[in-house]
Short mmCIF file of C-alpha atoms and ligand atoms in Angstrom, two decimals:
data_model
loop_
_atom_site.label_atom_id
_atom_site.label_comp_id
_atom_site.label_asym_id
_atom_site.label_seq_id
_atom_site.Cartn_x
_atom_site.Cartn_y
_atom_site.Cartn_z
CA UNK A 4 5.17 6.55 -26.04
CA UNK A 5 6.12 8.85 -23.31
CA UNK A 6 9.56 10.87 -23.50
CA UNK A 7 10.44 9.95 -20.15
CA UNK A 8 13.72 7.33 -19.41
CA UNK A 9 13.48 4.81 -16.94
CA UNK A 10 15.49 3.99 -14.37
CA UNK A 11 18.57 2.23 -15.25
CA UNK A 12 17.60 -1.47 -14.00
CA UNK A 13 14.76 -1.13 -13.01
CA UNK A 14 12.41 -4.09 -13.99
CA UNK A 15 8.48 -3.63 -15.82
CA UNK A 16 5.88 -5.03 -14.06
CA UNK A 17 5.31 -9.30 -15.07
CA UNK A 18 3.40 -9.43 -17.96
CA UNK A 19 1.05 -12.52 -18.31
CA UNK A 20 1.08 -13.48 -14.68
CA UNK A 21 -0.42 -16.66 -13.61
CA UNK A 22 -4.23 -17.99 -13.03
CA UNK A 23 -3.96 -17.97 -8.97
CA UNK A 24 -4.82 -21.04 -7.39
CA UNK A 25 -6.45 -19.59 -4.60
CA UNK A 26 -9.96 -18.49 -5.17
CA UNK A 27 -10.30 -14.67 -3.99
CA UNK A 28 -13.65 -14.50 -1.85
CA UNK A 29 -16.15 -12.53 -3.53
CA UNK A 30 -15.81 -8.65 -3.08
CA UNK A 31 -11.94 -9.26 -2.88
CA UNK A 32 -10.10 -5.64 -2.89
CA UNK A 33 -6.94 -5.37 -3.83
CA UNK A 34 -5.85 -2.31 -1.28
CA UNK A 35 -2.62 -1.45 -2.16
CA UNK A 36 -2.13 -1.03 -5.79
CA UNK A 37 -0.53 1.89 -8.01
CA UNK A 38 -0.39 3.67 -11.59
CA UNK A 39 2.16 5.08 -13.20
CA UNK A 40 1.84 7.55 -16.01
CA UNK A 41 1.44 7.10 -19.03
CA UNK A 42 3.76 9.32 -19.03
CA UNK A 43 3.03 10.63 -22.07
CA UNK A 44 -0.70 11.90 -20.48
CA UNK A 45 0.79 12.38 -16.83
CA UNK A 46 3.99 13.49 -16.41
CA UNK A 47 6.21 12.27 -13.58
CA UNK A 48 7.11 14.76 -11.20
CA UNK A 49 10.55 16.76 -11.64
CA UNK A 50 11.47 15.77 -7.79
CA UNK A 51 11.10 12.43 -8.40
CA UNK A 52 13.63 10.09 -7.10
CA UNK A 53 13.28 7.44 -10.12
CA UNK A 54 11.67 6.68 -13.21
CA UNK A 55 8.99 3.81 -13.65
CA UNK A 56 8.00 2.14 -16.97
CA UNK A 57 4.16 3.66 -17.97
CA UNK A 58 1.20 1.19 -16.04
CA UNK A 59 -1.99 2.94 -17.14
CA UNK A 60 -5.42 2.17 -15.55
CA UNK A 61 -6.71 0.13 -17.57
CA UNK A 62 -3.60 -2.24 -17.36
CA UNK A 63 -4.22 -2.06 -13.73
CA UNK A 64 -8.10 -2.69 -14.14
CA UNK A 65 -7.23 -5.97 -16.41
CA UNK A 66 -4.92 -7.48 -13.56
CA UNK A 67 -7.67 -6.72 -11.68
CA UNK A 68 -9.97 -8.99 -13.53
CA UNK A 69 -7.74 -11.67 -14.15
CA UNK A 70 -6.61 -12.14 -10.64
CA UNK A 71 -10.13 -12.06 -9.23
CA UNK A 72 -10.67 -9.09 -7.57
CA UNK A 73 -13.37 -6.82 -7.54
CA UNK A 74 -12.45 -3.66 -6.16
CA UNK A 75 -8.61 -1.77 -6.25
CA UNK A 76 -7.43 1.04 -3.69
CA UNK A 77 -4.70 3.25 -5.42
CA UNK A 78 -2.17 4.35 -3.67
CA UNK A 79 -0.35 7.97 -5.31
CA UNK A 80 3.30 6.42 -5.99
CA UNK A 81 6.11 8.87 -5.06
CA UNK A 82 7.20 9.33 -9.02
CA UNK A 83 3.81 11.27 -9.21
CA UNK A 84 4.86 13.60 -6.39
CA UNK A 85 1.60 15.54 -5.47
CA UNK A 86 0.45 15.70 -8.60
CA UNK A 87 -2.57 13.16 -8.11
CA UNK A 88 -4.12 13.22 -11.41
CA UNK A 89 -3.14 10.15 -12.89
CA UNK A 90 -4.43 8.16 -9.33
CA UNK A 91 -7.70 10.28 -9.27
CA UNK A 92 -8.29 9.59 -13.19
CA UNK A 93 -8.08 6.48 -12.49
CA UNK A 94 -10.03 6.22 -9.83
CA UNK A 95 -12.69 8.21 -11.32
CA UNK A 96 -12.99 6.00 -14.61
CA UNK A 97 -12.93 2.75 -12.42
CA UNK A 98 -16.90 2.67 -12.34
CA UNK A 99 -16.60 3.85 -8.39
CA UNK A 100 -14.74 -0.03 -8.43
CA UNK A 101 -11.36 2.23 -7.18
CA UNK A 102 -10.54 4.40 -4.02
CA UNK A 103 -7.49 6.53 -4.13
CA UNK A 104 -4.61 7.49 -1.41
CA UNK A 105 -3.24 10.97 -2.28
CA UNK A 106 0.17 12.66 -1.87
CA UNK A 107 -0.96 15.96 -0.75
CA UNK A 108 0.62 19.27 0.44
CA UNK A 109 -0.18 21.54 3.32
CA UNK A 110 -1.05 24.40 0.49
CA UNK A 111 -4.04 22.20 -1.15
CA UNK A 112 -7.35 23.98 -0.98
CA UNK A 113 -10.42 23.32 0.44
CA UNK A 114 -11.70 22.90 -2.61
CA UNK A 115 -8.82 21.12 -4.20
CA UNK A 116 -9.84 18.68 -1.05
CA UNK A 117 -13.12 18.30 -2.18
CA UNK A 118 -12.43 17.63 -5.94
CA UNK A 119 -10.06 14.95 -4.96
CA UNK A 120 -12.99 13.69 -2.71
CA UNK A 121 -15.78 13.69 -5.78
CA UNK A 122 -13.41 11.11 -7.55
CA UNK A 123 -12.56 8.98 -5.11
CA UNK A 124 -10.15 10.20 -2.54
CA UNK A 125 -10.01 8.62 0.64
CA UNK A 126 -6.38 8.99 2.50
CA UNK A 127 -3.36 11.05 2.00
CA UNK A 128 0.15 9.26 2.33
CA UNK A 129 2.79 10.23 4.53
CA UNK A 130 6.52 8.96 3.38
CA UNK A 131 9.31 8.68 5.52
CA UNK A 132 11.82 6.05 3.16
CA UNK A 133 14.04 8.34 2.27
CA UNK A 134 15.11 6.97 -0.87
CA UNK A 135 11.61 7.87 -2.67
CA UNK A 136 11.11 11.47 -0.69
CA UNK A 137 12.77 14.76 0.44
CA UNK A 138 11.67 15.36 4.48
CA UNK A 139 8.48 16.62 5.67
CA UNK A 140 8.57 18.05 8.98
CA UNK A 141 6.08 16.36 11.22
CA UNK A 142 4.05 19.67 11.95
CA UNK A 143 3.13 19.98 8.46
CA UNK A 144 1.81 16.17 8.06
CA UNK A 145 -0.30 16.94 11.55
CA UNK A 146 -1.46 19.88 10.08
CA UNK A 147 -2.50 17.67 7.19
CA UNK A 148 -3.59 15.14 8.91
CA UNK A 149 -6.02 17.69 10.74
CA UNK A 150 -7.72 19.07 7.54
CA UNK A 151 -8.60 15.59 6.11
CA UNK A 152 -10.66 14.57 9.30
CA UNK A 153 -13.42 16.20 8.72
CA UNK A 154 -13.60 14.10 5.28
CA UNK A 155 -13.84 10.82 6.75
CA UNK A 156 -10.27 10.22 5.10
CA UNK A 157 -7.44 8.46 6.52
CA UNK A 158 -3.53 8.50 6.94
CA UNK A 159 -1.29 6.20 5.29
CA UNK A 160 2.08 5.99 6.38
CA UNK A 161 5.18 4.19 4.45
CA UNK A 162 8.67 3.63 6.73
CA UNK A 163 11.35 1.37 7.43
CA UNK A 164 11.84 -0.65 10.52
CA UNK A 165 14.32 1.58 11.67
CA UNK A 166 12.35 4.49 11.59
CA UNK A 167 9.58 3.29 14.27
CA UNK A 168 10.93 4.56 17.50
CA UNK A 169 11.39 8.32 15.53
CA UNK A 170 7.36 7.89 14.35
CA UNK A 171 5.82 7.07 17.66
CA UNK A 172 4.56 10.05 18.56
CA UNK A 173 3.04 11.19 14.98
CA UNK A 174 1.18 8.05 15.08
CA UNK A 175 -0.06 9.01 18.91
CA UNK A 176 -0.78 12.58 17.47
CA UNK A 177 -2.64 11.52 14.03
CA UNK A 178 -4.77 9.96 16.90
CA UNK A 179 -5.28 12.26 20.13
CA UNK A 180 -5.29 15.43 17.98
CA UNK A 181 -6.39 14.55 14.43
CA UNK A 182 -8.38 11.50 15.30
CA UNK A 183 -7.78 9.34 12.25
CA UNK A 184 -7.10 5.74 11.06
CA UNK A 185 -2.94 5.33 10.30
CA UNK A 186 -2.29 2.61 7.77
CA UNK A 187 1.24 1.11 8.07
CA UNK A 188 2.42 0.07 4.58
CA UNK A 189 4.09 -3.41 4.26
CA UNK A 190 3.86 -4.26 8.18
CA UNK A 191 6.64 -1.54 8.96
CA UNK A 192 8.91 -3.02 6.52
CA UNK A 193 10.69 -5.20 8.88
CA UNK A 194 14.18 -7.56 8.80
CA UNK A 195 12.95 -11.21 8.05
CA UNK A 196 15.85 -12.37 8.56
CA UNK A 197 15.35 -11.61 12.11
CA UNK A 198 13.25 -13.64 14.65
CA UNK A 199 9.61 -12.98 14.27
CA UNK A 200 9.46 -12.59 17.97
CA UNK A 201 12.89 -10.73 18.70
CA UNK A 202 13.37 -7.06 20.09
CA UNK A 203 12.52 -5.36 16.58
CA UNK A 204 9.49 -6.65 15.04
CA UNK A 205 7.81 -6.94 18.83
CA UNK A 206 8.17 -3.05 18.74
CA UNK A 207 6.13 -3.05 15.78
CA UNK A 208 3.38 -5.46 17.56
CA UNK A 209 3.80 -2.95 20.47
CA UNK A 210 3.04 -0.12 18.48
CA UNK A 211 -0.05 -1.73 17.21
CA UNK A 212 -1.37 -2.53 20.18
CA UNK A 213 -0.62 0.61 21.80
CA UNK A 214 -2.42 2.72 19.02
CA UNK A 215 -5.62 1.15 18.07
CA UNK A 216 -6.03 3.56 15.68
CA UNK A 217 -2.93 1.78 13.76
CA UNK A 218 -3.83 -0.71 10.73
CA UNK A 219 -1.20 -2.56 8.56
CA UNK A 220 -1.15 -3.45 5.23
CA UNK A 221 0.32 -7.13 5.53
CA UNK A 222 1.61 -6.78 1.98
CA UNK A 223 4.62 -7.01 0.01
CA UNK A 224 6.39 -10.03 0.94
CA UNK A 225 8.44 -9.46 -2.61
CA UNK A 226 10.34 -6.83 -1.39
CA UNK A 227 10.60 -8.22 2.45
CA UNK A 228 11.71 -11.43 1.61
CA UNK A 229 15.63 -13.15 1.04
CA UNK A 230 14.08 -16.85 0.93
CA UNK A 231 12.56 -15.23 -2.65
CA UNK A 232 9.88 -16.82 -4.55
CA UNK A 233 10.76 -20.40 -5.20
CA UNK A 234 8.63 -22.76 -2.66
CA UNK A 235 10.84 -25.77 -1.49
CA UNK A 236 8.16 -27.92 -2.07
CA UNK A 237 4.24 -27.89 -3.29
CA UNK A 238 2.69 -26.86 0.44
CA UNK A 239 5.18 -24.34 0.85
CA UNK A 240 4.92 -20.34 0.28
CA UNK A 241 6.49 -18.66 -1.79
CA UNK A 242 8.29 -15.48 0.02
CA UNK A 243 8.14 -18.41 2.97
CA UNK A 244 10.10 -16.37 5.30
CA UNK A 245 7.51 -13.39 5.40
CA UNK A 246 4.75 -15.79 6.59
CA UNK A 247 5.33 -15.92 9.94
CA UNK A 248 5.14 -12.42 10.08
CA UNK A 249 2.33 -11.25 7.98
CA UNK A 250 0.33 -14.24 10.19
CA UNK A 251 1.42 -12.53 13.54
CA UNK A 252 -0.22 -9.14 12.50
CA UNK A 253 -3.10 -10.85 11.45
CA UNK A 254 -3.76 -13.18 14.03
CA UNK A 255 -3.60 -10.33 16.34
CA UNK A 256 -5.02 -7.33 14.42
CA UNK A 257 -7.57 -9.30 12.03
CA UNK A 258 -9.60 -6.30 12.15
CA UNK A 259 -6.75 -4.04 11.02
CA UNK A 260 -5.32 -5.28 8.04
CA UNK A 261 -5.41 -4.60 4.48
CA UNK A 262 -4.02 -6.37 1.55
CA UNK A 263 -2.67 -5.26 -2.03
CA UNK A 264 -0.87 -6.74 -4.85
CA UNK A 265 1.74 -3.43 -4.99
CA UNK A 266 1.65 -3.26 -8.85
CA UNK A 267 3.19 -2.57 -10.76
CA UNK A 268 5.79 -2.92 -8.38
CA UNK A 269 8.01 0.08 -7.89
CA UNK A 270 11.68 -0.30 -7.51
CA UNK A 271 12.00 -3.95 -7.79
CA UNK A 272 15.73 -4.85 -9.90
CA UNK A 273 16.17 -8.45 -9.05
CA UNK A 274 13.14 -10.15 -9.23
CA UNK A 275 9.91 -8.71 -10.32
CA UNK A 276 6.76 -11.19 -8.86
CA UNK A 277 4.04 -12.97 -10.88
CA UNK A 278 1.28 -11.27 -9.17
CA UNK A 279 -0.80 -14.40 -9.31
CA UNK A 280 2.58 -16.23 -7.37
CA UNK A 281 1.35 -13.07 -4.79
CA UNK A 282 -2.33 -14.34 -4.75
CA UNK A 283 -1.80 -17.64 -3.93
CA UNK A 284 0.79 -16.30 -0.49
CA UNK A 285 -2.95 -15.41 0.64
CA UNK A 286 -4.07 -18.69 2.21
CA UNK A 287 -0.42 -19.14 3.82
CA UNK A 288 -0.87 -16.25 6.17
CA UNK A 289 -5.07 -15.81 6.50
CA UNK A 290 -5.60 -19.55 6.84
CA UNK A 291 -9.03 -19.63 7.54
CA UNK A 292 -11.75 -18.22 5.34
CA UNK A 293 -13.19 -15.66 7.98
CA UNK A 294 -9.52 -14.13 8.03
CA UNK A 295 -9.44 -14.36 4.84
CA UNK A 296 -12.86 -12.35 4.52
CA UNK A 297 -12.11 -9.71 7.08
CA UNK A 298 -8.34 -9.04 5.63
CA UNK A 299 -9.90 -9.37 1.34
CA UNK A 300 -13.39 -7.66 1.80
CA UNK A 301 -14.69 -6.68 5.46
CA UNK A 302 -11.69 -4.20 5.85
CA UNK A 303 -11.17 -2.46 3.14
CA UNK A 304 -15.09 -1.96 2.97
CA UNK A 305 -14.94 -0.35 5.82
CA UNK A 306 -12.44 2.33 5.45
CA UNK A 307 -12.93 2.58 1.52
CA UNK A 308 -16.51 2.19 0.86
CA UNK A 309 -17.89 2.70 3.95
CA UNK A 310 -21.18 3.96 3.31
CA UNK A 311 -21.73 0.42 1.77
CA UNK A 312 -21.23 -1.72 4.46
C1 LIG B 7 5.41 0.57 -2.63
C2 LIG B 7 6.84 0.67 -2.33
C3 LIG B 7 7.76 1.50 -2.86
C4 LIG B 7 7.51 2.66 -3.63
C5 LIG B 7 6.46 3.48 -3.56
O1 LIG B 7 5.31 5.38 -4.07
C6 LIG B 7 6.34 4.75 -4.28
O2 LIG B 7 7.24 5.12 -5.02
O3 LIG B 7 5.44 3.20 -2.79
C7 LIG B 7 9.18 1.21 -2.60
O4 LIG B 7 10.04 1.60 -3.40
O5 LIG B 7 9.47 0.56 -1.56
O6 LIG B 7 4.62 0.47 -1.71
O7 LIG B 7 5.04 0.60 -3.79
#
């Protein structure tokens, strides 16, 4: 039991979530993913901006099963702060079946580098959502950005639509003077109640095409969507009014997209998804089984387990 409080509201991850219909392809890796806690082993972080309910790793490793999957990326949640031990134990008791994504600052050692490396390190994340993180000025996450290169490790970057125009330039500048990969999280979070080719989510396609060093996570359609998770009828998606979006990015970028369940879900207080519900939104936006390949296994091979591909 762990003496921390959580959030008032705030929802625990679905327990018992459904056998997905759709059959993952073999390899399948679930690329966006988290762990919280156990508190009681790792603490939260005293800046952190709200309190989850404990989801240890091997909670996260029997989803992992149970959906289908084979492999999980796991991405350091913001209630960890940059303390990435509970992501890197994880990752380093998966059976090398987990990558991580750290939350690092500019003061981290070489060596401190290198540890995180050894147990499965691949990225660092940059945050710009306000509501989970105090500002970092951009210098620092180039400087960052800079040290990790030589690695072979990547950048992932979390924002709201909003904030694209202001991020531009970092994403230009992770490439010209860092030369790394820049993972968007959850397609730039953008307004789906908006046309899917209006002024706001064609900057995002812009800035995608612009930077080919930009992937996107096409994930998330849970906290995206206001059609929610009831399908009208049998063909139809759940979270139906993300699909025309998460399709877009993948139609156009099939070799830069990534894919993750999000559990346990941070910060959901109205509805909390059955992650097999999430599975089976899979075939509505890769709808042919060589998207499905590139955006479940090809991928995520390549920028997590390269050196087996
Ligand atoms: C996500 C989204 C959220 C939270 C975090 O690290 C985090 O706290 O990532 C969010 O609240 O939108 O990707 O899990």
């Amino acid at each position: 039991m762990s003496e921390f409080t959580k959030t008032p509201g705030w929802l625990d991850w679905y327990a018992g979530p459904s056998q997905p219909r759709f059959q993952l392809p073999p390899g399948a890796v679930d690329a966006h993913c988290h762990v919280f806690g156990p508190g009681a082993e790792f603490p939260f972080a005293p800046e952190r901006k709200y309190t989850p309910c404990d989801a240890s790793k091997a909670q996260l490793f029997a989803l992992r099963d149970h959906l289908g999957f084979a492999r999980n990326v796991i991405v350091q949640a913001t209630c960890h702060g940059a303390d990435n031990r509970a992501m890197a134990d994880a990752c380093a008791h998966s059976g090398g079946r987990a990558r991580g994504v750290a939350t690092v600052k500019r003061s981290i050692s070489d060596r401190e580098l290198q540890e995180l490396h050894a147990a499965g390190v691949r990225g660092v994340r940059f945050n710009f959502v306000k509501r989970l993180v105090d500002f970092t000025p951009k210098d620092e996450l180039l400087d960052i950005a800079r040290r990790i290169k030589p690695l072979g490790w990547h950048v992932v970057i979390y924002f709201e639509a909003v904030e694209l125009a202001g991020l531009w330039d970092l994403a230009a500048a992770v490439h010209d003077d860092a030369g790394v990969t820049a993972v968007v999280d959850h397609m730039g979070r953008p307004d789906v109640t908006k046309p899917v080719d209006g002024p706001e989510f064609a900057l995002f396609l812009r800035f995608m095409h612009e930077h080919a060093n930009v992937w996107s996570k096409v994930s998330c359609p849970e906290r995206l969507s206001v059609a929610g998770p009831r399908a009208l009828h049998g063909e139809q998606a759940a979270y139906r009014d993300v699909v025309p979006f998460a399709r877009a990015v993948i139609e156009q970028f099939a070799e830069r997209v990534l894919w993750g369940t999000d559990w346990p879900h941070p910060n959901l207080k109205d509805h909390m998804p059955d992650d097999g519900l999430l599975v089976d939104f899979i075939p509505h936006i890769a709808t042919t089984a060589a998207l499905q390949h590139q955006l479940l296994v090809a991928n995520p091979m390549r920028l997590y387990w390269p050196e087996e591909t």
